[in-house]
């Protein structure tokens, strides 16, 4: 494995491989940062395809539609003709669901572009740029577009803004670079920060909002080692309830929702707890997904899992808290 020292070195590598058939992908349950980064960077290559290991989040899908790219369909099939693979917003193969084995067997060059803790992959064909000085992968991609001389459209700028804002925990993890990039991108997007936040928001009906409040009022709550744990069933969107719980003061939150076919879980950590306690929710959810005969993954502080075995919901929740508590207590 080889590491790029900076984005200039990474940009040079991409320039050398621009004409190769390129697959761009990301972690399981691709979020706004991952999807936005893939869509914008894919435009640089002469022949490229974007693929997801399973699904993309409803937020990511909604952003594509709102910026006028709703016709983009991201398949869950691996691009077998690819000569180069670019993995965005993930720094290991384990987070990539059904693509993990394909990546392990891939013979071409694999480029990892991420903003999380560095990892080590024992493969000679893997090239890595992972730097926590960036608050989002979209921030790295924006810097690459400048180095590569790419023309950024209004829709591209909006996508990158959405990726940066969403993955910076609504700017709580931002740096001076973040605000400089946001300022320039807002000019390109020809809109205000308020308009971008409105673009990212999803106006729920009064009924849906009432259920979101009821979900929190009916949640199970306990305190361990000074941390507030919150869990419950969501009648609308599990991710919305988990996000709301964190905003109201929860340290660790997990909610689930059900439909006729499956159960879906969304988990969240408060800012920096992943580093403090070495908790990686993406790995936790991926490891627990077999309980519901499904799949899971995501970021250290935001992840999900879904599967058809609804009868195993309580076991899933119990195991989730066991793993988190063991980390918190240092066991």
CSV table of C-alpha atoms in Angstrom, one decimal:
chain,number,residue,atom,x,y,z
A,1,UNK,CA,0.0,0.0,0.0
A,2,UNK,CA,1.2,3.5,-0.8
A,3,UNK,CA,0.1,6.8,0.7
A,4,UNK,CA,-0.2,10.1,-1.1
A,5,UNK,CA,1.5,12.9,0.8
A,6,UNK,CA,-0.9,15.5,-0.4
A,7,UNK,CA,-3.7,16.3,-2.8
A,8,UNK,CA,-1.3,17.5,-5.4
A,9,UNK,CA,0.3,14.0,-5.6
A,10,UNK,CA,-3.1,12.4,-5.6
A,11,UNK,CA,-4.2,14.7,-8.5
A,12,UNK,CA,-1.2,13.8,-10.5
A,13,UNK,CA,-2.0,10.1,-10.1
A,14,UNK,CA,-5.6,10.7,-11.3
A,15,UNK,CA,-4.3,12.7,-14.3
A,16,UNK,CA,-2.1,9.8,-15.3
A,17,UNK,CA,-5.1,7.4,-15.1
A,18,UNK,CA,-7.8,9.6,-16.5
A,19,UNK,CA,-8.4,7.5,-19.7
A,20,UNK,CA,-8.8,4.2,-17.9
A,21,UNK,CA,-12.2,2.7,-17.3
A,22,UNK,CA,-13.0,3.8,-13.7
A,23,UNK,CA,-15.4,2.6,-11.1
A,24,UNK,CA,-16.3,5.0,-8.3
A,25,UNK,CA,-17.9,3.6,-5.2
A,26,UNK,CA,-18.3,4.2,-1.5
A,27,UNK,CA,-19.3,2.6,1.8
A,28,UNK,CA,-22.5,0.6,2.4
A,29,UNK,CA,-25.6,2.8,2.6
A,30,UNK,CA,-23.9,5.7,0.8
A,31,UNK,CA,-24.7,9.1,2.3
A,32,UNK,CA,-24.7,12.6,0.9
A,33,UNK,CA,-21.0,13.2,1.3
A,34,UNK,CA,-20.1,9.9,-0.4
A,35,UNK,CA,-22.6,10.2,-3.3
A,36,UNK,CA,-21.9,13.9,-4.0
A,37,UNK,CA,-18.2,13.2,-4.1
A,38,UNK,CA,-18.6,10.3,-6.5
A,39,UNK,CA,-20.9,12.2,-8.8
A,40,UNK,CA,-18.7,15.2,-9.1
A,41,UNK,CA,-15.4,13.4,-9.4
A,42,UNK,CA,-16.8,10.9,-12.0
A,43,UNK,CA,-17.0,13.7,-14.5
A,44,UNK,CA,-13.3,13.9,-14.8
A,45,UNK,CA,-12.7,10.5,-16.3
A,46,UNK,CA,-13.2,9.6,-19.9
A,47,UNK,CA,-15.1,6.5,-19.0
A,48,UNK,CA,-16.5,6.0,-15.6
A,49,UNK,CA,-19.4,4.4,-13.7
A,50,UNK,CA,-20.7,4.9,-10.1
A,51,UNK,CA,-22.0,2.0,-8.1
A,52,UNK,CA,-23.2,1.5,-4.6
A,53,UNK,CA,-22.7,-1.8,-2.6
A,54,UNK,CA,-26.4,-1.7,-1.7
A,55,UNK,CA,-28.4,1.5,-1.4
A,56,UNK,CA,-27.9,5.2,-1.0
A,57,UNK,CA,-29.7,7.2,1.7
A,58,UNK,CA,-32.9,9.0,1.1
A,59,UNK,CA,-31.1,12.2,1.9
A,60,UNK,CA,-28.5,11.6,-0.8
A,61,UNK,CA,-31.2,10.6,-3.3
A,62,UNK,CA,-33.2,13.7,-2.5
A,63,UNK,CA,-30.2,16.0,-3.0
A,64,UNK,CA,-29.6,14.6,-6.4
A,65,UNK,CA,-33.2,15.3,-7.4
A,66,UNK,CA,-33.2,18.8,-6.0
A,67,UNK,CA,-30.1,19.9,-7.9
A,68,UNK,CA,-31.5,18.6,-11.1
A,69,UNK,CA,-29.7,15.3,-11.3
A,70,UNK,CA,-32.6,13.1,-10.4
A,71,UNK,CA,-32.1,11.1,-13.6
A,72,UNK,CA,-28.8,9.7,-12.2
A,73,UNK,CA,-29.4,6.1,-11.3
A,74,UNK,CA,-26.7,4.4,-9.2
A,75,UNK,CA,-26.7,0.7,-9.7
A,76,UNK,CA,-25.6,-1.9,-7.0
A,77,UNK,CA,-23.7,-4.0,-9.6
A,78,UNK,CA,-20.0,-4.0,-9.7
A,79,UNK,CA,-18.4,-2.6,-12.9
A,80,UNK,CA,-16.4,-5.7,-13.9
A,81,UNK,CA,-14.7,-4.0,-16.8
A,82,UNK,CA,-13.1,-1.3,-14.6
A,83,UNK,CA,-9.4,-0.9,-14.8
A,84,UNK,CA,-9.2,1.6,-11.9
A,85,UNK,CA,-11.4,1.6,-8.7
A,86,UNK,CA,-11.8,4.7,-6.6
A,87,UNK,CA,-13.3,4.2,-3.1
A,88,UNK,CA,-14.7,7.4,-1.6
A,89,UNK,CA,-15.6,8.2,2.0
A,90,UNK,CA,-14.3,4.8,3.3
A,91,UNK,CA,-10.8,3.7,4.2
A,92,UNK,CA,-11.2,-0.1,4.1
A,93,UNK,CA,-13.0,-2.8,2.2
A,94,UNK,CA,-15.0,-4.1,5.2
A,95,UNK,CA,-17.4,-1.1,5.0
A,96,UNK,CA,-18.3,-1.9,1.4
A,97,UNK,CA,-20.8,-4.8,1.9
A,98,UNK,CA,-21.2,-7.1,-1.1
A,99,UNK,CA,-18.3,-5.3,-2.9
A,100,UNK,CA,-15.7,-6.3,-0.3
A,101,UNK,CA,-14.8,-9.6,-2.0
A,102,UNK,CA,-14.7,-7.9,-5.4
A,103,UNK,CA,-12.3,-5.3,-4.1
A,104,UNK,CA,-10.1,-7.8,-2.5
A,105,UNK,CA,-9.8,-9.7,-5.8
A,106,UNK,CA,-9.5,-6.5,-8.0
A,107,UNK,CA,-6.4,-6.6,-10.1
A,108,UNK,CA,-6.3,-2.9,-11.1
A,109,UNK,CA,-5.2,0.1,-9.1
A,110,UNK,CA,-7.4,1.0,-6.2
A,111,UNK,CA,-7.5,4.6,-5.0
A,112,UNK,CA,-8.9,5.3,-1.5
A,113,UNK,CA,-10.0,9.0,-0.9
A,114,UNK,CA,-11.2,9.5,2.7
A,115,UNK,CA,-11.2,11.9,5.7
A,116,UNK,CA,-11.2,9.3,8.5
A,117,UNK,CA,-8.5,7.7,10.6
A,118,UNK,CA,-5.8,6.1,8.5
A,119,UNK,CA,-5.9,2.4,7.9
A,120,UNK,CA,-3.6,-0.2,6.5
A,121,UNK,CA,-4.4,-2.5,3.7
A,122,UNK,CA,-1.8,-5.2,2.8
A,123,UNK,CA,-2.2,-4.9,-1.0
A,124,UNK,CA,0.4,-3.5,-3.4
A,125,UNK,CA,-2.3,-2.1,-5.8
A,126,UNK,CA,-3.9,0.1,-3.1
A,127,UNK,CA,-3.1,3.9,-3.1
A,128,UNK,CA,-4.5,5.9,-0.2
A,129,UNK,CA,-5.2,9.5,0.7
A,130,UNK,CA,-6.9,9.7,4.1
A,131,UNK,CA,-6.5,12.9,6.1
A,132,UNK,CA,-8.6,14.0,9.1
A,133,UNK,CA,-7.7,17.6,8.4
A,134,UNK,CA,-10.6,17.6,6.0
A,135,UNK,CA,-14.1,17.5,7.5
A,136,UNK,CA,-15.6,15.6,4.5
A,137,UNK,CA,-14.6,13.7,1.5
A,138,UNK,CA,-16.4,16.4,-0.6
A,139,UNK,CA,-13.9,18.9,0.8
A,140,UNK,CA,-11.0,16.7,-0.6
A,141,UNK,CA,-12.9,16.3,-3.9
A,142,UNK,CA,-13.4,20.0,-4.2
A,143,UNK,CA,-9.7,20.6,-3.8
A,144,UNK,CA,-9.0,18.0,-6.4
A,145,UNK,CA,-11.4,19.7,-8.9
A,146,UNK,CA,-9.3,22.8,-8.6
A,147,UNK,CA,-6.0,20.9,-9.0
A,148,UNK,CA,-7.3,19.0,-12.0
A,149,UNK,CA,-8.7,22.1,-13.7
A,150,UNK,CA,-12.3,20.8,-13.7
A,151,UNK,CA,-15.1,23.2,-14.4
A,152,UNK,CA,-17.6,23.2,-11.5
A,153,UNK,CA,-21.2,23.6,-12.5
A,154,UNK,CA,-23.9,25.1,-10.3
A,155,UNK,CA,-25.3,21.6,-9.5
A,156,UNK,CA,-21.7,20.4,-8.8
A,157,UNK,CA,-21.2,23.2,-6.3
A,158,UNK,CA,-24.5,22.5,-4.5
A,159,UNK,CA,-23.6,18.8,-4.3
A,160,UNK,CA,-20.2,19.5,-2.8
A,161,UNK,CA,-21.7,22.0,-0.4
A,162,UNK,CA,-24.3,19.5,0.8
A,163,UNK,CA,-21.5,16.9,1.3
A,164,UNK,CA,-19.3,19.2,3.2
A,165,UNK,CA,-22.0,20.5,5.5
A,166,UNK,CA,-23.6,17.1,6.2
A,167,UNK,CA,-20.4,15.3,7.0
A,168,UNK,CA,-18.9,18.1,9.1
A,169,UNK,CA,-21.7,17.5,11.7
A,170,UNK,CA,-23.4,20.7,10.5
A,171,UNK,CA,-20.0,22.5,10.7
A,172,UNK,CA,-19.2,21.4,14.3
A,173,UNK,CA,-16.1,19.6,12.9
A,174,UNK,CA,-15.2,22.4,10.5
A,175,UNK,CA,-11.8,24.0,10.0
A,176,UNK,CA,-10.8,27.4,8.5
A,177,UNK,CA,-10.4,25.5,5.2
A,178,UNK,CA,-14.1,24.4,5.5
A,179,UNK,CA,-15.4,28.0,5.6
A,180,UNK,CA,-13.1,29.1,2.8
A,181,UNK,CA,-14.4,26.3,0.6
A,182,UNK,CA,-18.0,27.0,1.5
A,183,UNK,CA,-17.6,30.7,0.6
A,184,UNK,CA,-16.2,29.9,-2.8
A,185,UNK,CA,-18.7,27.2,-3.6
A,186,UNK,CA,-21.6,29.5,-2.6
A,187,UNK,CA,-20.4,32.0,-5.2
A,188,UNK,CA,-20.3,29.2,-7.8
A,189,UNK,CA,-23.7,27.9,-6.8
A,190,UNK,CA,-25.1,31.4,-6.9
A,191,UNK,CA,-27.0,31.0,-3.7
A,192,UNK,CA,-26.8,31.8,0.0
A,193,UNK,CA,-26.0,29.5,2.9
A,194,UNK,CA,-29.6,29.6,3.9
A,195,UNK,CA,-30.7,28.4,0.5
A,196,UNK,CA,-28.3,25.4,0.7
A,197,UNK,CA,-29.6,24.5,4.1
A,198,UNK,CA,-33.1,24.7,2.8
A,199,UNK,CA,-32.1,22.5,-0.2
A,200,UNK,CA,-30.7,19.9,2.3
A,201,UNK,CA,-33.8,19.9,4.5
A,202,UNK,CA,-36.8,17.8,4.0
A,203,UNK,CA,-40.0,19.3,5.0
A,204,UNK,CA,-42.0,16.6,6.7
A,205,UNK,CA,-45.8,16.8,7.0
A,206,UNK,CA,-47.3,17.8,10.3
A,207,UNK,CA,-48.3,14.2,10.9
A,208,UNK,CA,-44.7,13.0,10.3
A,209,UNK,CA,-43.3,15.6,12.6
A,210,UNK,CA,-45.8,14.7,15.3
A,211,UNK,CA,-44.7,11.1,15.1
A,212,UNK,CA,-41.0,12.2,15.3
A,213,UNK,CA,-41.8,13.9,18.6
A,214,UNK,CA,-43.8,10.9,19.8
A,215,UNK,CA,-40.8,8.7,18.9
A,216,UNK,CA,-38.6,10.7,21.3
A,217,UNK,CA,-41.2,10.9,24.0
A,218,UNK,CA,-41.6,7.1,23.9
A,219,UNK,CA,-37.9,6.3,23.7
A,220,UNK,CA,-36.0,4.2,26.1
A,221,UNK,CA,-33.3,6.1,28.0
A,222,UNK,CA,-30.5,5.2,30.4
A,223,UNK,CA,-27.2,6.6,31.6
A,224,UNK,CA,-23.9,4.7,31.8
A,225,UNK,CA,-20.5,6.1,32.6
A,226,UNK,CA,-21.9,9.6,32.3
A,227,UNK,CA,-23.2,9.1,28.8
A,228,UNK,CA,-26.9,9.3,27.7
A,229,UNK,CA,-28.1,6.3,25.7
A,230,UNK,CA,-31.4,6.6,23.7
A,231,UNK,CA,-33.3,4.0,21.7
A,232,UNK,CA,-36.7,3.4,20.3
A,233,UNK,CA,-39.0,2.6,17.4
A,234,UNK,CA,-39.5,5.2,14.7
A,235,UNK,CA,-42.8,5.5,13.0
A,236,UNK,CA,-41.4,7.5,10.1
A,237,UNK,CA,-37.7,7.6,9.5
A,238,UNK,CA,-35.2,6.0,12.0
A,239,UNK,CA,-32.4,8.3,10.9
A,240,UNK,CA,-34.5,11.3,11.6
A,241,UNK,CA,-35.3,10.1,15.1
A,242,UNK,CA,-31.7,9.2,15.8
A,243,UNK,CA,-30.5,12.6,14.6
A,244,UNK,CA,-33.2,14.4,16.7
A,245,UNK,CA,-32.1,12.5,19.8
A,246,UNK,CA,-28.5,13.6,19.3
A,247,UNK,CA,-29.6,17.2,18.8
A,248,UNK,CA,-31.5,17.1,22.1
A,249,UNK,CA,-28.5,15.8,24.1
A,250,UNK,CA,-28.2,12.1,23.6
A,251,UNK,CA,-24.6,10.7,23.4
A,252,UNK,CA,-25.5,7.4,21.7
A,253,UNK,CA,-28.8,6.9,19.9
A,254,UNK,CA,-30.3,4.1,17.8
A,255,UNK,CA,-33.8,3.9,16.4
A,256,UNK,CA,-35.4,1.4,14.1
A,257,UNK,CA,-38.4,1.3,11.7
A,258,UNK,CA,-40.3,-1.5,10.1
A,259,UNK,CA,-42.2,-2.1,6.9
A,260,UNK,CA,-43.7,-5.3,5.6
A,261,UNK,CA,-40.4,-6.6,4.3
A,262,UNK,CA,-37.7,-5.6,6.7
A,263,UNK,CA,-36.4,-3.7,9.8
A,264,UNK,CA,-34.1,-0.8,9.4
A,265,UNK,CA,-31.7,0.6,12.1
A,266,UNK,CA,-30.0,4.0,12.3
A,267,UNK,CA,-27.4,4.7,14.9
A,268,UNK,CA,-25.6,8.0,15.9
A,269,UNK,CA,-22.8,9.1,18.2
A,270,UNK,CA,-22.3,12.6,19.5
A,271,UNK,CA,-19.3,14.6,18.2
A,272,UNK,CA,-15.8,13.0,18.8
A,273,UNK,CA,-17.1,10.1,20.9
A,274,UNK,CA,-15.9,7.7,18.2
A,275,UNK,CA,-12.3,8.9,18.8
A,276,UNK,CA,-12.6,9.1,22.5
A,277,UNK,CA,-13.9,5.6,23.0
A,278,UNK,CA,-12.7,4.0,19.7
A,279,UNK,CA,-16.3,3.3,18.6
A,280,UNK,CA,-16.8,2.8,14.9
A,281,UNK,CA,-20.6,2.6,14.3
A,282,UNK,CA,-20.1,1.4,10.7
A,283,UNK,CA,-18.2,-1.6,11.9
A,284,UNK,CA,-20.6,-2.3,14.7
A,285,UNK,CA,-23.6,-2.2,12.4
A,286,UNK,CA,-21.9,-4.3,9.8
A,287,UNK,CA,-21.0,-6.9,12.5
A,288,UNK,CA,-24.5,-7.0,13.9
A,289,UNK,CA,-26.3,-7.1,10.5
A,290,UNK,CA,-26.3,-11.0,10.3
A,291,UNK,CA,-28.6,-11.0,13.3
A,292,UNK,CA,-31.4,-9.6,11.1
A,293,UNK,CA,-30.0,-11.5,8.1
A,294,UNK,CA,-29.1,-8.2,6.4
A,295,UNK,CA,-26.3,-5.8,5.7
A,296,UNK,CA,-25.0,-2.7,7.4
A,297,UNK,CA,-22.2,-0.1,7.5
A,298,UNK,CA,-21.5,3.5,7.5
A,299,UNK,CA,-19.3,6.1,9.3
A,300,UNK,CA,-17.7,6.0,12.8
A,301,UNK,CA,-20.4,8.3,14.2
A,302,UNK,CA,-23.4,7.6,11.8
A,303,UNK,CA,-24.3,4.2,10.5
A,304,UNK,CA,-27.2,1.9,9.6
A,305,UNK,CA,-28.3,-1.7,9.0
A,306,UNK,CA,-31.3,-3.3,7.5
A,307,UNK,CA,-32.6,-6.9,7.0
A,308,UNK,CA,-35.7,-9.1,6.7
A,309,UNK,CA,-35.6,-10.8,10.2
A,310,UNK,CA,-37.8,-8.4,12.2
A,311,UNK,CA,-38.2,-10.9,15.0
A,312,UNK,CA,-34.5,-10.3,15.9
A,313,UNK,CA,-35.0,-6.6,16.6
A,314,UNK,CA,-34.6,-6.8,20.4
A,315,UNK,CA,-31.5,-9.0,20.1
A,316,UNK,CA,-30.0,-6.5,17.7
A,317,UNK,CA,-30.6,-3.6,20.1
A,318,UNK,CA,-29.2,-5.6,23.1
A,319,UNK,CA,-26.0,-6.5,21.2
A,320,UNK,CA,-25.6,-2.9,20.0
A,321,UNK,CA,-25.6,-1.5,23.5
A,322,UNK,CA,-23.4,-4.3,24.8
A,323,UNK,CA,-20.7,-3.4,22.2
A,324,UNK,CA,-21.0,0.3,22.8
A,325,UNK,CA,-20.9,0.0,26.6
A,326,UNK,CA,-17.9,-2.4,26.5
A,327,UNK,CA,-16.0,0.3,24.5
A,328,UNK,CA,-17.1,3.1,26.9
A,329,UNK,CA,-16.1,1.0,30.0
A,330,UNK,CA,-12.8,0.1,28.3
A,331,UNK,CA,-13.4,-3.7,28.4
